[in-house]
């Protein structure tokens, strides 16, 4: 069995995923993933007319959406609250 060098292992960790694979890892539909692209919530690459997603981008998105259970600082508590309530930014509603 061959050892994988650090550089090659890093490239493997940042492999490109197709839409179906990325949606599966995020546990969302392909349509939701398309919506996330349109809202600039996830970065992507276009190769030969097909969208691809870097593994590191999927990992970043999951980390950004992870609630810290043992939040100790006010910043962590605020972040958890924002994640649990769906965000603190007011929506542009017409009255």
Coordinates of C-alpha atoms in Angstrom, one line a residue, residues 33-68:
X33 CA -28.5 23.6 -4.0
X34 CA -29.3 25.6 -7.1
X35 CA -31.1 28.2 -5.0
X36 CA -28.1 28.4 -2.7
X37 CA -25.9 29.1 -5.7
X38 CA -28.3 31.9 -6.8
X39 CA -28.2 33.4 -3.4
X40 CA -24.4 33.3 -3.3
X41 CA -24.4 31.1 -0.2
X42 CA -22.1 28.5 -1.8
X43 CA -19.2 28.8 -4.1
X44 CA -19.0 26.6 -7.2
X45 CA -17.0 26.0 -10.4
X46 CA -18.3 25.6 -13.9
X47 CA -16.5 23.0 -16.0
X48 CA -17.8 22.2 -19.5
X49 CA -21.1 23.8 -18.6
X50 CA -21.6 21.7 -15.4
X51 CA -21.6 23.1 -11.9
X52 CA -19.0 21.5 -9.5
X53 CA -18.5 22.1 -5.8
X54 CA -15.2 22.0 -4.0
X55 CA -15.2 19.6 -1.0
X56 CA -13.7 22.5 1.1
X57 CA -16.7 24.7 0.2
X58 CA -19.1 22.0 1.4
X59 CA -17.0 21.7 4.6
X60 CA -17.0 25.4 5.1
X61 CA -20.8 25.7 4.7
X62 CA -21.3 22.9 7.2
X63 CA -18.9 24.5 9.7
X64 CA -20.7 27.9 9.3
X65 CA -24.0 26.3 10.0
X66 CA -22.9 24.2 13.0
X67 CA -24.3 25.2 16.4
X68 CA -21.7 25.2 19.1

